[in-house]
Coordinates of N, CA, C and O in Angstrom, one line a residue:
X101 N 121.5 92.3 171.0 CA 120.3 93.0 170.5 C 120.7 94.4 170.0 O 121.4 95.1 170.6
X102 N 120.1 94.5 168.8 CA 120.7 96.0 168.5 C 119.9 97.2 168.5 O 118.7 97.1 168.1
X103 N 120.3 98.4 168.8 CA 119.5 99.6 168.9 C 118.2 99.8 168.4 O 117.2 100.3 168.9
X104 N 118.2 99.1 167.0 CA 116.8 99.6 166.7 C 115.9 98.4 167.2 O 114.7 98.5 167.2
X105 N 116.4 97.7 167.5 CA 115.6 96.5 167.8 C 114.9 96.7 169.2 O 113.8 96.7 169.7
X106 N 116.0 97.0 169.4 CA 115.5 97.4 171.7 C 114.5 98.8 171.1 O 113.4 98.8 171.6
X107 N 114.8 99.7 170.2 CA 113.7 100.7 170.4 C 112.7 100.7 169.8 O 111.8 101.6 169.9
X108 N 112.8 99.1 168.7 CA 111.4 98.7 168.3 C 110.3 98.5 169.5 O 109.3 99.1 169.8
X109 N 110.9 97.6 169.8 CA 110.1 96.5 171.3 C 109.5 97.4 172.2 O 108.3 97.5 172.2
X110 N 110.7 98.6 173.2 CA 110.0 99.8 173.9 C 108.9 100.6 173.0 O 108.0 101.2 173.6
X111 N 109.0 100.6 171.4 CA 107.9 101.9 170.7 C 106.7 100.5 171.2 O 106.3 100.6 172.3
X112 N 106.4 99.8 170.8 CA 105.7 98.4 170.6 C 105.2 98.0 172.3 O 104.1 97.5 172.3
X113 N 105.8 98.2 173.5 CA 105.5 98.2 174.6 C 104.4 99.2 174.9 O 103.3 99.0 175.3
X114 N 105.2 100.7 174.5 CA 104.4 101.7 174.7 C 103.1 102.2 174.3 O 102.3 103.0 174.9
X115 N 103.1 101.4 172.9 CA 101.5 101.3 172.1 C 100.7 100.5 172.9 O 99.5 100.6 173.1
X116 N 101.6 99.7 173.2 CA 100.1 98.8 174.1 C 99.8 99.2 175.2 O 98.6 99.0 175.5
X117 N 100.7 99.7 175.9 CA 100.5 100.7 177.3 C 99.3 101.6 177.4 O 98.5 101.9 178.3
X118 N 99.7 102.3 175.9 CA 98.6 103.2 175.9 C 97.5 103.0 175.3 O 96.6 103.8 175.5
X119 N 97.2 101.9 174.6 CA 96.1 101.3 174.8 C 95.3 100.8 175.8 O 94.1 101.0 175.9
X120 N 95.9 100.1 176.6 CA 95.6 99.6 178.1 C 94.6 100.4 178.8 O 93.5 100.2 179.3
X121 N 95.6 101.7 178.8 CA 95.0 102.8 179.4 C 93.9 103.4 178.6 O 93.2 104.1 179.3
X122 N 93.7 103.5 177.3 CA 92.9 104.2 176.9 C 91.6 103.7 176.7 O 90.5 104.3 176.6
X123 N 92.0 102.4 176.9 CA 90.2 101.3 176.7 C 89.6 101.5 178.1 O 88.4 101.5 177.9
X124 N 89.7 101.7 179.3 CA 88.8 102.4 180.2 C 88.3 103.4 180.1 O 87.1 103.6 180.2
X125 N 89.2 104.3 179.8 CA 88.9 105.8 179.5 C 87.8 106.0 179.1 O 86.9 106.6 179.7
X126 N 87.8 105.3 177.6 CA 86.9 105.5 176.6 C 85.6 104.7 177.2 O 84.5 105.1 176.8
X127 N 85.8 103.6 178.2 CA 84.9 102.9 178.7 C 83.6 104.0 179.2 O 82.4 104.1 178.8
X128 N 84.5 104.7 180.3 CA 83.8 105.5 181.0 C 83.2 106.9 180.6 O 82.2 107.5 181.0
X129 N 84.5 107.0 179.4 CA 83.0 108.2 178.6 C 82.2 108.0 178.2 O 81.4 109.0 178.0
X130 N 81.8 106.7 177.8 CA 81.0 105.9 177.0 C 79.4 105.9 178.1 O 78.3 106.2 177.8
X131 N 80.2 105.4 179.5 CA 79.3 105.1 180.6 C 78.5 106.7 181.4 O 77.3 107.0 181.7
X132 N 79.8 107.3 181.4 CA 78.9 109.0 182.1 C 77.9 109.4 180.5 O 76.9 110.1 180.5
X133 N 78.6 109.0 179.6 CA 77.1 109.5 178.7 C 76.2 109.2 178.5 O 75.2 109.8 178.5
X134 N 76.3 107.7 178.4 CA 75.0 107.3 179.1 C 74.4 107.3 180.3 O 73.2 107.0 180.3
X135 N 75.0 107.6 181.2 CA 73.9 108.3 182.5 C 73.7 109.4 182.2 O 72.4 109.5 182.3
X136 N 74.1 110.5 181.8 CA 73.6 111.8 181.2 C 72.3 111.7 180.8 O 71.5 112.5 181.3
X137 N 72.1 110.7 179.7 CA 71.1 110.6 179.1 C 70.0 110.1 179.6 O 68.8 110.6 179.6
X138 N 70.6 108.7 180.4 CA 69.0 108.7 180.6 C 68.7 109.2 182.0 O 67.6 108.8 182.6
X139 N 69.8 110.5 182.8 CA 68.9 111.4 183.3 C 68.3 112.1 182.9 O 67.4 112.4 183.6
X140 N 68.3 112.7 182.0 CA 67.6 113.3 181.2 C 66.1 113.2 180.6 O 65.1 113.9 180.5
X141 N 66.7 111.8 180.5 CA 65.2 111.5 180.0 C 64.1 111.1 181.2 O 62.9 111.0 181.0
X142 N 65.2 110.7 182.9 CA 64.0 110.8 183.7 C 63.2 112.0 183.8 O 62.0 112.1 183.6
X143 N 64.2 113.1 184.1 CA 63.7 114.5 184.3 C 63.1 115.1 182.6 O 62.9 116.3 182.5
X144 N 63.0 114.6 182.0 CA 62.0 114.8 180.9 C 60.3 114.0 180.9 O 59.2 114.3 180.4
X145 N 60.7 113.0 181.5 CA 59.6 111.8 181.9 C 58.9 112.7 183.3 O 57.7 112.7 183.3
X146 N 59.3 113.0 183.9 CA 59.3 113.3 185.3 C 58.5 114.8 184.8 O 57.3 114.8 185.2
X147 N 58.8 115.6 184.3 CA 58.1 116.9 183.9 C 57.0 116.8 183.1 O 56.1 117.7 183.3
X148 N 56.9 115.7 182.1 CA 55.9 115.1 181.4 C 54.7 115.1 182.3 O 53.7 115.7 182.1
X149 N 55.0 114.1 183.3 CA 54.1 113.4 184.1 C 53.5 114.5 184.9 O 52.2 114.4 185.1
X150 N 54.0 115.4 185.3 CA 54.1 116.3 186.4 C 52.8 117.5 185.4 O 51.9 118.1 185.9
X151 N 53.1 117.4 184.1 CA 52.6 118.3 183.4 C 50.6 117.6 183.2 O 49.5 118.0 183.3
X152 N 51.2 116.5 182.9 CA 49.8 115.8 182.3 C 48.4 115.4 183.7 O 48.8 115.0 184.8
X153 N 46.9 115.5 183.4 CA 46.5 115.2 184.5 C 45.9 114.2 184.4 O 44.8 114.0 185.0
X154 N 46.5 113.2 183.5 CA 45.8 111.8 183.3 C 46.7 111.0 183.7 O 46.4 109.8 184.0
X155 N 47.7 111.3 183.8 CA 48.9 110.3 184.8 C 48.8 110.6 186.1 O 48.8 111.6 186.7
X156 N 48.7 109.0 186.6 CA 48.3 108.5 188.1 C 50.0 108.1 188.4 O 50.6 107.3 187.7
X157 N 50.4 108.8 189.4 CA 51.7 108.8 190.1 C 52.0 107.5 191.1 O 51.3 107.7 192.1
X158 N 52.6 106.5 191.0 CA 52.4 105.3 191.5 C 53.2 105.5 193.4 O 54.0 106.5 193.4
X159 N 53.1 105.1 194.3 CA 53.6 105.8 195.5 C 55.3 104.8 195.5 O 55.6 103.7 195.0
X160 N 56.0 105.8 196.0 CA 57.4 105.2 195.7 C 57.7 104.8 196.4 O 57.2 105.1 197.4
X161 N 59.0 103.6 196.3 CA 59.7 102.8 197.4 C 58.6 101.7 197.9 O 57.4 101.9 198.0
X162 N 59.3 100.9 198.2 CA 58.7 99.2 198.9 C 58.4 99.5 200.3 O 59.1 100.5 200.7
X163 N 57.7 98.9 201.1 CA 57.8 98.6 202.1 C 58.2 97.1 202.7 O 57.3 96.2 202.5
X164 N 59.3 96.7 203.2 CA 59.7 95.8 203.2 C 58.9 94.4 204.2 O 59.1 93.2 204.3
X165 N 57.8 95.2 204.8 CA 56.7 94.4 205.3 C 55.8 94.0 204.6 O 55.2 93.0 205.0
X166 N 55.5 94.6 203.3 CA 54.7 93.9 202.5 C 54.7 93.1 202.1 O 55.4 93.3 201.1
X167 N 54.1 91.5 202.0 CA 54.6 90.5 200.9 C 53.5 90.7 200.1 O 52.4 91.2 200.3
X168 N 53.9 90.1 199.0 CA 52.6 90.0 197.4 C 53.1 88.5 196.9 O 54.2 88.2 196.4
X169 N 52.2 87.7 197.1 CA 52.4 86.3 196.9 C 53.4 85.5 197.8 O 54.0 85.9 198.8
X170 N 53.4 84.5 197.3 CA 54.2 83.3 197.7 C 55.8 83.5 197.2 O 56.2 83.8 196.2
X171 N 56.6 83.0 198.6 CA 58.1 83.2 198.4 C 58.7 81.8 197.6 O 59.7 81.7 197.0
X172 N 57.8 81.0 197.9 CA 58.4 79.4 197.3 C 57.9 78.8 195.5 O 58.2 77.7 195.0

C-alpha cells in the first residue's frame, strides 16, 4: 500500500471520527436549548398566571390514593 494511500484511509477515518463525535454534540445543544426554552416559557406562563386574577390555579401533584374511574 503506498503512502498516500495509507494517509488517504487515516484522513477518511478521521472525518468520520469526528463526525461520530460531533452528531451528539450538536444533539445536545440542540436538547439544552430546548429546555431553556421551554423553561422559559414556564416561568413566563407561571408569572402570567401569577399576574392575572381570573386564573384559577389547579392544586399540584396526584395523590396516589385517589382513583377517577375504572382501571379495566
Amino acid at each position: 500500500m503506498s503512502k498516500r494511500i495509507a494517509t488517504a484511509k487515516l484522513k477518511e477515518r478521521l472525518a468520520q471520527s469526528e463526525q461520530t463525535i460531533d452528531e451528539p454534540t450538536d444533539f445536545r445543544t440542540q436538547a439544552l436549548a430546548r429546555l431553556a426554552a421551554q423553561h422559559e416559557e414556564i416561568v413566563h406562563l407561571r408569572q402570567t398566571a401569577a399576574d392575572a386574577s381570573l386564573v384559577t390555579r389547579l392544586p399540584s401533584g396526584r395523590s396516589s390514593a385517589t382513583v377517577i374511574g375504572s382501571c379495566s
